[in-house]
Every structure is written in structure tokens, then in C-alpha cells.
PDB file of C-alpha atoms and ligand atoms in Angstrom:
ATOM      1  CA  UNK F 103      46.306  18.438 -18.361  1.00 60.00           C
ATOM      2  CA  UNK F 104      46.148  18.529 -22.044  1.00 89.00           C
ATOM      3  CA  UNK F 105      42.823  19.730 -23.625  1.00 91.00           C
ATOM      4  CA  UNK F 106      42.329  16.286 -25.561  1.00 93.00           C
ATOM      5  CA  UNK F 107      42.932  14.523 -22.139  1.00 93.00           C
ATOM      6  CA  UNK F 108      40.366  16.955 -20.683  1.00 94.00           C
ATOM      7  CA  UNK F 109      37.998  15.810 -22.887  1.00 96.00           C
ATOM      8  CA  UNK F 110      38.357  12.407 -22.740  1.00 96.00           C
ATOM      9  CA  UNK F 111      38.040  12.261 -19.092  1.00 96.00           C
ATOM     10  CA  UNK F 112      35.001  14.558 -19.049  1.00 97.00           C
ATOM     11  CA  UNK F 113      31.456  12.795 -17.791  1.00 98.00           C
ATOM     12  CA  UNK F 114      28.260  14.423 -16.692  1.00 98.00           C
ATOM     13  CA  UNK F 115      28.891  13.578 -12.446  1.00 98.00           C
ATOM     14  CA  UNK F 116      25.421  13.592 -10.596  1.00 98.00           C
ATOM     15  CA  UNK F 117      26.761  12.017  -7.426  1.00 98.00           C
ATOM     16  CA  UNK F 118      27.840  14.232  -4.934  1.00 98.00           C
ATOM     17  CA  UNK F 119      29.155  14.186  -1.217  1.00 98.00           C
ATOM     18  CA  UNK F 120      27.196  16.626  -0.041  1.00 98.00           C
ATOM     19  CA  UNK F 121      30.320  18.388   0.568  1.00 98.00           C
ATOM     20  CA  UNK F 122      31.008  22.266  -0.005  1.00 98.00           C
ATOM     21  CA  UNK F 123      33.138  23.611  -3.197  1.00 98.00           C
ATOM     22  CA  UNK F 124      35.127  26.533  -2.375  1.00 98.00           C
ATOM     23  CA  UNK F 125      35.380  30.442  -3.486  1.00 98.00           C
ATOM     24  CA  UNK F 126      38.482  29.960  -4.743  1.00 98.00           C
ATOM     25  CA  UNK F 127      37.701  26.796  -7.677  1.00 98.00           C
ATOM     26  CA  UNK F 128      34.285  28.224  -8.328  1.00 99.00           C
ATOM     27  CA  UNK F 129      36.181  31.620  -9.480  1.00 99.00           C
ATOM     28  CA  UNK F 130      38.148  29.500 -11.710  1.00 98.00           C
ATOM     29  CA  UNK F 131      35.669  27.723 -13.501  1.00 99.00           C
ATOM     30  CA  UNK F 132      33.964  31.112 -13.772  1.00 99.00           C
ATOM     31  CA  UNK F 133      37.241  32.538 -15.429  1.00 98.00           C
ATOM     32  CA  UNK F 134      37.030  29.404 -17.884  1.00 98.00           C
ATOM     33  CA  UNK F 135      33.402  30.451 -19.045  1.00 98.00           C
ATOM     34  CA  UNK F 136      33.922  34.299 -19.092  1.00 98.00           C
ATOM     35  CA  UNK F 137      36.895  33.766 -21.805  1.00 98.00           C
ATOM     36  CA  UNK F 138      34.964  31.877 -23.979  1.00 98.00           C
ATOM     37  CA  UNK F 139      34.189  32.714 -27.777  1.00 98.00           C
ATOM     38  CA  UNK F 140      30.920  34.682 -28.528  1.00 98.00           C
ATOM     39  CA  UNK F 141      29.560  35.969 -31.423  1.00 98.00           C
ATOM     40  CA  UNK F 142      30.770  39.190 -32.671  1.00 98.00           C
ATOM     41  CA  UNK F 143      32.682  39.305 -29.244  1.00 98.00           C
ATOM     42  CA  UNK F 144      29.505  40.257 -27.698  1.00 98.00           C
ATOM     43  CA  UNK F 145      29.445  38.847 -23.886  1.00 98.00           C
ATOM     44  CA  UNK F 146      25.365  38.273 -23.924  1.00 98.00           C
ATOM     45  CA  UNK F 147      24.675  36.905 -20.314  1.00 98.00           C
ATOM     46  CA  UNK F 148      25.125  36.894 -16.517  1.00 98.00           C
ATOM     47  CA  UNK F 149      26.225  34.166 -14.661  1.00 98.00           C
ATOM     48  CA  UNK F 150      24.591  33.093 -10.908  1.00 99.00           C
ATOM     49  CA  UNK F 151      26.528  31.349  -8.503  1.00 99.00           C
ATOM     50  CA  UNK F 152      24.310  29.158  -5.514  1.00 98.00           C
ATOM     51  CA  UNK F 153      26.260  28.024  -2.772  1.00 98.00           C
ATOM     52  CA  UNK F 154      23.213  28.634  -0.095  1.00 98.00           C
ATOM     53  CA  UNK F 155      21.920  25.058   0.400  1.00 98.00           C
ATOM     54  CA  UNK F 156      18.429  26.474   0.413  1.00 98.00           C
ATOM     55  CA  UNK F 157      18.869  28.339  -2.453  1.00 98.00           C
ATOM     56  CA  UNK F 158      19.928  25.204  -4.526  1.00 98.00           C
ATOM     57  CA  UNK F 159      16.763  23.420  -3.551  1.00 98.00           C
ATOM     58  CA  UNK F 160      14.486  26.228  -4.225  1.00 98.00           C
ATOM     59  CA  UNK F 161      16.508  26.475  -7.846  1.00 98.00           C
ATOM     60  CA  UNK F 162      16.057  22.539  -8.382  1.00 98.00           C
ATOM     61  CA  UNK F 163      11.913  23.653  -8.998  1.00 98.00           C
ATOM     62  CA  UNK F 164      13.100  24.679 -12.212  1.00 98.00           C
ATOM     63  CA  UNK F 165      12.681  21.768 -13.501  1.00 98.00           C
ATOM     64  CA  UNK F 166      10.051  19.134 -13.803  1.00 98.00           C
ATOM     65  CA  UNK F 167      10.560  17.087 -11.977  1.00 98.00           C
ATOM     66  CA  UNK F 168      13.611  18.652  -9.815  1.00 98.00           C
ATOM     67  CA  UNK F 169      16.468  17.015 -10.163  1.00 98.00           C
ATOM     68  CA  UNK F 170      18.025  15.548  -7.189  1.00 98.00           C
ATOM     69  CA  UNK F 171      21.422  15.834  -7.455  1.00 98.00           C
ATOM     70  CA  UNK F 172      20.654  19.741  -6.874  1.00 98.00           C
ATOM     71  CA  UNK F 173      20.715  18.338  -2.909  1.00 98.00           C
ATOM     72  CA  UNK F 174      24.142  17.016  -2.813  1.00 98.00           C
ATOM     73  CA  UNK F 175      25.726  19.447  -5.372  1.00 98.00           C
ATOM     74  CA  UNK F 176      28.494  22.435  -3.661  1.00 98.00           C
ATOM     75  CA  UNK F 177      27.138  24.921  -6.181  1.00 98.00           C
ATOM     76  CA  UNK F 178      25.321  25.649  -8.937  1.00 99.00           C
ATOM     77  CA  UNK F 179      26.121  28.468 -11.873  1.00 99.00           C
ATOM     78  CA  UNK F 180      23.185  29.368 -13.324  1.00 99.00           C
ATOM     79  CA  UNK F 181      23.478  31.020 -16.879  1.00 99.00           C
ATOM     80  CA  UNK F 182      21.436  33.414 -18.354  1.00 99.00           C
ATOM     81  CA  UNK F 183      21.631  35.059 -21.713  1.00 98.00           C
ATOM     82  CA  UNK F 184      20.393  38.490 -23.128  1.00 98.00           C
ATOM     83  CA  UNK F 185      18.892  38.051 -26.571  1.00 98.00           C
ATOM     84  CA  UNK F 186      18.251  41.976 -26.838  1.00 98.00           C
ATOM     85  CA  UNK F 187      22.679  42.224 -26.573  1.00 98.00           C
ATOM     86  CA  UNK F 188      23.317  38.998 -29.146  1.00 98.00           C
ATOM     87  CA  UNK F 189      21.266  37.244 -31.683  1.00 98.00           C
ATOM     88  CA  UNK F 190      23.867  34.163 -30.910  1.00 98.00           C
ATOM     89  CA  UNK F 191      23.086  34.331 -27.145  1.00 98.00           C
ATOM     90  CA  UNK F 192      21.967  30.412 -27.380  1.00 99.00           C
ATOM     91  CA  UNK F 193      25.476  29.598 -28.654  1.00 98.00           C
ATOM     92  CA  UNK F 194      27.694  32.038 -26.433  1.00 98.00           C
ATOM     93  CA  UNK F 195      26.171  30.452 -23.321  1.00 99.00           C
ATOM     94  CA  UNK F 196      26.309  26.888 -24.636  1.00 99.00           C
ATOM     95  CA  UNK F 197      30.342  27.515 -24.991  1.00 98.00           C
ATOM     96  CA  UNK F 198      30.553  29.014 -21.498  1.00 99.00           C
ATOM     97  CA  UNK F 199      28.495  26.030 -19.903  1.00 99.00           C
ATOM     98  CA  UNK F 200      30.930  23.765 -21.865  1.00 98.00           C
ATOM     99  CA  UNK F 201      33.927  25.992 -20.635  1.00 98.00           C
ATOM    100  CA  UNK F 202      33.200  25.534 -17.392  1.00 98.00           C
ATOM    101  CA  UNK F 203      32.044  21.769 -17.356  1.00 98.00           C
ATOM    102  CA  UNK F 204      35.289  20.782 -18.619  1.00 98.00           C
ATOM    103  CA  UNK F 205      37.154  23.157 -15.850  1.00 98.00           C
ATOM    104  CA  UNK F 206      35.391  21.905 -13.212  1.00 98.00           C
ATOM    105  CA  UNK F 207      36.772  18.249 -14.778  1.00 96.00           C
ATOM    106  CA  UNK F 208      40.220  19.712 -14.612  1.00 95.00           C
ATOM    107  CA  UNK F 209      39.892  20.920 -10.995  1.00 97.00           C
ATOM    108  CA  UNK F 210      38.824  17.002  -9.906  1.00 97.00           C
ATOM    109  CA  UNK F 211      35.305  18.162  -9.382  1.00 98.00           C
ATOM    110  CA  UNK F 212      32.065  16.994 -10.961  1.00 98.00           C
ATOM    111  CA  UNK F 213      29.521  19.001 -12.884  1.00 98.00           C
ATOM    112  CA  UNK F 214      26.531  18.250 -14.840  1.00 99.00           C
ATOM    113  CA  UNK F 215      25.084  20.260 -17.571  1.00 99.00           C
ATOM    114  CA  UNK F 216      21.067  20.816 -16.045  1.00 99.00           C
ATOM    115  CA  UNK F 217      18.870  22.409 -19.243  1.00 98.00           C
ATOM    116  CA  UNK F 218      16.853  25.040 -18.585  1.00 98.00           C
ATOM    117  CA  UNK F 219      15.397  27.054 -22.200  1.00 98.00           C
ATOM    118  CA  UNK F 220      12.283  25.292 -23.734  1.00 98.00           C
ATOM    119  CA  UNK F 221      12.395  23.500 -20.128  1.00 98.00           C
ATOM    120  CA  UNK F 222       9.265  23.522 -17.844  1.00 98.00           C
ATOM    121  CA  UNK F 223       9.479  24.465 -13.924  1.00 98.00           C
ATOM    122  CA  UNK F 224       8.154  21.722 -11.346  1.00 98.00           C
ATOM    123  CA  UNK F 225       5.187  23.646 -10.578  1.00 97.00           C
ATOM    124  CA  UNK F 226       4.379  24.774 -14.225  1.00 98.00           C
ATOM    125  CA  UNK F 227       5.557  27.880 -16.200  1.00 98.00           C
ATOM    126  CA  UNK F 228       8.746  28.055 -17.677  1.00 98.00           C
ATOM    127  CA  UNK F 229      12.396  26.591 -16.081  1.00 98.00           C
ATOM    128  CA  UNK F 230      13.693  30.326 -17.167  1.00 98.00           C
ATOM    129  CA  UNK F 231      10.469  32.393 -15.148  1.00 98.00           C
ATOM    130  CA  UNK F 232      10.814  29.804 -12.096  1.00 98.00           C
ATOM    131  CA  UNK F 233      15.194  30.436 -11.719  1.00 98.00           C
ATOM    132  CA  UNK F 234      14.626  34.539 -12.794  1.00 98.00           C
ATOM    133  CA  UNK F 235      12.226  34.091  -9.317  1.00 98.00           C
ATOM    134  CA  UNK F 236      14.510  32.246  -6.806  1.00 98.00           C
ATOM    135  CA  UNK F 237      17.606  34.348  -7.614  1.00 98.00           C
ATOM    136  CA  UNK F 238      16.128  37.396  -8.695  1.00 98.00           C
ATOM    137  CA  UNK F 239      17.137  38.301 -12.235  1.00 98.00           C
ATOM    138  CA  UNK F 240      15.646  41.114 -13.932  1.00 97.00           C
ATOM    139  CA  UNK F 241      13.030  39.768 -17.024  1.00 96.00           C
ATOM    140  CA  UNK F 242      14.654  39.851 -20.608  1.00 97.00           C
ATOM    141  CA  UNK F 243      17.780  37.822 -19.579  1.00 98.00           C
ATOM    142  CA  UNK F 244      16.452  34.024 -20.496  1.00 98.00           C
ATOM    143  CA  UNK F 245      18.389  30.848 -18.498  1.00 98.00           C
ATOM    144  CA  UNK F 246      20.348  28.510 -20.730  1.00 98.00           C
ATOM    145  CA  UNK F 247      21.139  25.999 -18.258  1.00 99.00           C
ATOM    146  CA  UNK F 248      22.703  25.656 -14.453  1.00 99.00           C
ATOM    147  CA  UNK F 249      25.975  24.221 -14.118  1.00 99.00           C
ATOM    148  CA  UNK F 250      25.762  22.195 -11.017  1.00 99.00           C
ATOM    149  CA  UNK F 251      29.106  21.593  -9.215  1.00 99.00           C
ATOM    150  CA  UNK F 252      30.045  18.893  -6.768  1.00 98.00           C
ATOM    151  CA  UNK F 253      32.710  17.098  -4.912  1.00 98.00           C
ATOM    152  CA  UNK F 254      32.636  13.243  -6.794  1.00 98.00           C
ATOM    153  CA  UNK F 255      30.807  10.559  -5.312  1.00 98.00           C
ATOM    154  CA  UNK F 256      30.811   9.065  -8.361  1.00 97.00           C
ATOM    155  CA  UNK F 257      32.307   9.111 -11.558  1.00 96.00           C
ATOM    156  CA  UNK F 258      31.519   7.587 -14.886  1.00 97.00           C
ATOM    157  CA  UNK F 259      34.250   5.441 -16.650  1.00 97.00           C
ATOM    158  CA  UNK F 260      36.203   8.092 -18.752  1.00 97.00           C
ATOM    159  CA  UNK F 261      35.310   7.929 -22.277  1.00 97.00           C
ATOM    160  CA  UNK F 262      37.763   6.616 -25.161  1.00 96.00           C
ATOM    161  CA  UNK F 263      38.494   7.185 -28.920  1.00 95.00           C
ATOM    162  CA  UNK F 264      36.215   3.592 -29.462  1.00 96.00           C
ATOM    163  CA  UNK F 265      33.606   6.113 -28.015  1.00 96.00           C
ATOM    164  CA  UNK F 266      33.192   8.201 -31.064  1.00 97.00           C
ATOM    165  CA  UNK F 267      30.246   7.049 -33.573  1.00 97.00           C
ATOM    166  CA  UNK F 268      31.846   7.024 -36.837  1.00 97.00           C
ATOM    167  CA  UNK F 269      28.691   6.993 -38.670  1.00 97.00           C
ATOM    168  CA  UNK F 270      27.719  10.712 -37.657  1.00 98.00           C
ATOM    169  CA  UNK F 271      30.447  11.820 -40.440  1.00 98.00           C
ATOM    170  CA  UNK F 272      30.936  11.673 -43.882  1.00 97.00           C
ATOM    171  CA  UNK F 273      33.952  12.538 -46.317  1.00 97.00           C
ATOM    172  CA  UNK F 274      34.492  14.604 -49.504  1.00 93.00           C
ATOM    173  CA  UNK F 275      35.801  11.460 -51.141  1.00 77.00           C
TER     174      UNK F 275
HETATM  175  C1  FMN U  95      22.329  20.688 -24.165  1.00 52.70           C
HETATM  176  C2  FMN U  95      22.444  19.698 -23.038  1.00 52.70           C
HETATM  177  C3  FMN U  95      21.403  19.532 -22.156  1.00 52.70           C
HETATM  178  C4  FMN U  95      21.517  18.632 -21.089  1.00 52.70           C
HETATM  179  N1  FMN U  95      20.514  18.571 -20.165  1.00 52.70           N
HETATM  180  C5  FMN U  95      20.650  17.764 -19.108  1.00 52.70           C
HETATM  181  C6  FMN U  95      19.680  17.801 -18.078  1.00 52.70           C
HETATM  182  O1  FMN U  95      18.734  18.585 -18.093  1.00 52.70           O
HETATM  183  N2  FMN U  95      19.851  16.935 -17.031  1.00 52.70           N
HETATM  184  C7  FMN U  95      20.928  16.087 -16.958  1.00 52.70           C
HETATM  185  O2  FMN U  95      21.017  15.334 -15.973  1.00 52.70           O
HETATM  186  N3  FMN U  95      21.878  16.046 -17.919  1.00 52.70           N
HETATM  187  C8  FMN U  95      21.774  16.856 -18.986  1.00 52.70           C
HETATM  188  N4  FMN U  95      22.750  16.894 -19.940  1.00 52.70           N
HETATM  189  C9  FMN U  95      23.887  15.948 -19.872  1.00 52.70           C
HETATM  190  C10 FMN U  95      23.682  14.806 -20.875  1.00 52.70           C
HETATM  191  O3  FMN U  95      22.655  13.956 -20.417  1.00 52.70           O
HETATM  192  C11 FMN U  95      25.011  14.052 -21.060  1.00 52.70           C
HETATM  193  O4  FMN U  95      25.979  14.924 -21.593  1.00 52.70           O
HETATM  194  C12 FMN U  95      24.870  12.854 -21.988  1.00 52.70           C
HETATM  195  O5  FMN U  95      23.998  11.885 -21.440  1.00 52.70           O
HETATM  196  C13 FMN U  95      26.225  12.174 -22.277  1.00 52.70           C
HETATM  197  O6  FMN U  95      26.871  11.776 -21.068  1.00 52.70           O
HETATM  198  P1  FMN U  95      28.310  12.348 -20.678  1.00 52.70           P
HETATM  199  O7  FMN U  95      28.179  13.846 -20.541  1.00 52.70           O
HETATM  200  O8  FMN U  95      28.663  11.698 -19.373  1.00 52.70           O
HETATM  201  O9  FMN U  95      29.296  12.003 -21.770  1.00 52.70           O
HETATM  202  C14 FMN U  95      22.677  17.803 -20.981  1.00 52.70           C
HETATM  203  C15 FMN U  95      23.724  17.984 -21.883  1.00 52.70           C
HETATM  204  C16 FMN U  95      23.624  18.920 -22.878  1.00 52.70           C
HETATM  205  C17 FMN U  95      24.802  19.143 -23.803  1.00 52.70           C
END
């Protein structure tokens, strides 16, 4: 598909069937966010996949309060960044959950950006301490966001060129 088609058709999908997402396409939308552009051509993060249907519900207490689509989502790919390797960390992961979200588009599955930095965890604390805890990540690497993954239930209308507010740009003439 062509990139600008890509885009177009992308959505943030929060319906799920419930149903699994395989090896194979989650390696693929990894590939998409490990390629990405980062700063200096630093690669400032680690990425955690969640298949474990437990594990995804114990993850979803990142945030307050937990999302629900984390119980109907295949997988999640949780990203973490390491300020100590990049002082552009923030942006590198942003472009790899971005990557990936419009991958998992192109594969015909749905994904949904989840925040995580600056985010508080259901139970208090922050959204990074609570997801370092359920999937065991060593302190100093702080979460950017999860990537949740899931077969469509349902998908927003795709969006169009009438979509795009004008009024966020201005000319040199
Ligand atoms: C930085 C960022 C943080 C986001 N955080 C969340 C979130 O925590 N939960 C969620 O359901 N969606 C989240 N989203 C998805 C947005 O809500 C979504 O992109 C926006 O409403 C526009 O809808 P669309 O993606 O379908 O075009 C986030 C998106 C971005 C880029």
C-alpha cells in the first residue's frame, strides 16, 4: 500500500476479538519500529512484547484507570526509552510507536497508541514504575507508551484530505 494511503486509512482501533496475533506479524511491526529515525542514530530503548493474557491485564494497571481494551487486545509492545543513551529518547520512541501503529494498519490489524510518561498507574505511582514491575525492566529505562495490537472488531471510518484543519498552518506569503 502506498505510505499516503497508509496514512489515510490509519485510526486508533480499541475493539478487539479477543483473538490471538501471531509471531510472525508482531516481528514485522517490530522490524517497522526498529528502522525508524533517531537522533544522532542512537537506538535509545527496548521494546516488550505481551502476548500472555495475564500479563496484558496485569500491564493495563499502568494506567488510571486501566484501559479495557488491554482485555481483548492479541498483544501489546511496550516501549521504553534510555535517557542516559539519548537526550532525544522522547522523540526516537514516539517515531517507533508511530512506525509500528501504521504497520500494524498495513498488516489489517488494529493498534492503539496507550501513553504511558507523565501517566499515573491505577493504584498510584507512576505508569513507567507500575509496567518496569509487571515485565521486569531494569530502572533507568522510562516507558513511552504500549502499543496494543488486536484483530479488528471495529474500525473507525478512514480519515480523508477534508480531515486536515487548515487553520493549524500558516504561509510565508
Ligand atoms: C501521544 C499520544 C498519546 C495517546 N494516548 C492515548 C491513550 O493513552 N489512550 C488512548 O486510548 N489513545 C491514546 N492516543 C490515541 C489518540 O486518542 C488518537 O490518536 C486521537 O484521538 C485521534 O484519533 P485517530 O488516531 O483515530 O485518528 C494517543 C495518541 C498519541 C499520539
Amino acid at each position: 500500500m502506498a505510505a499516503l494511503d497508509c496514512l489515510m486509512r490509519r485510526r486508533s482501533v480499541r475493539s478487539y476479538t479477543g483473538e490471538p496475533v501471531t509471531r510472525e506479524e508482531l516481528e514485522k511491526i517490530l522490524v517497522a519500529g526498529l528502522i525508524g529515525p533517531t537522533g544522532k542514530g542512537k537506538k535509545p530503548w527496548k521494546f516488550v512484547v505481551v502476548t500472555n493474557p495475564e500479563k496484558l491485564e496485569a500491564l493495563s494497571s499502568m494506567r488510571r484507570p486501566a484501559p479495557g481494551a488491554f482485555k481483548t487486545a492479541g498483544a501489546a509492545i511496550a516501549v521504553f526509552g534510555n535517557p542516559s543513551v539519548s537526550d532525544t529518547w522522547v522523540e526516537d520512541c514516539a517515531v517507533a510507536m508511530e512506525n509500528m501503529h501504521l504497520a500494524a494498519d498495513d498488516l489489517g490489524l488494529g493498534s492503539v497508541w496507550i501513553q504511558g510518561r507523565l501517566r499515573e498507574a491505577d493504584a498510584g505511582g507512576s505508569a513507567s514504575d507500575r509496567a518496569r514491575a509487571v515485565l521486569g525492566v531494569e530502572s533507568g529505562l522510562e516507558l513511552e507508551a504500549v502499543l496494543l495490537v488486536g484483530r479488528i472488531e471495529h474500525h473507525p471510518p478512514f480519515h480523508s484530505e477534508a480531515d486536515a484543519d487548515w487553520s493549524f498552518v500558516s504561509w510565508d506569503d
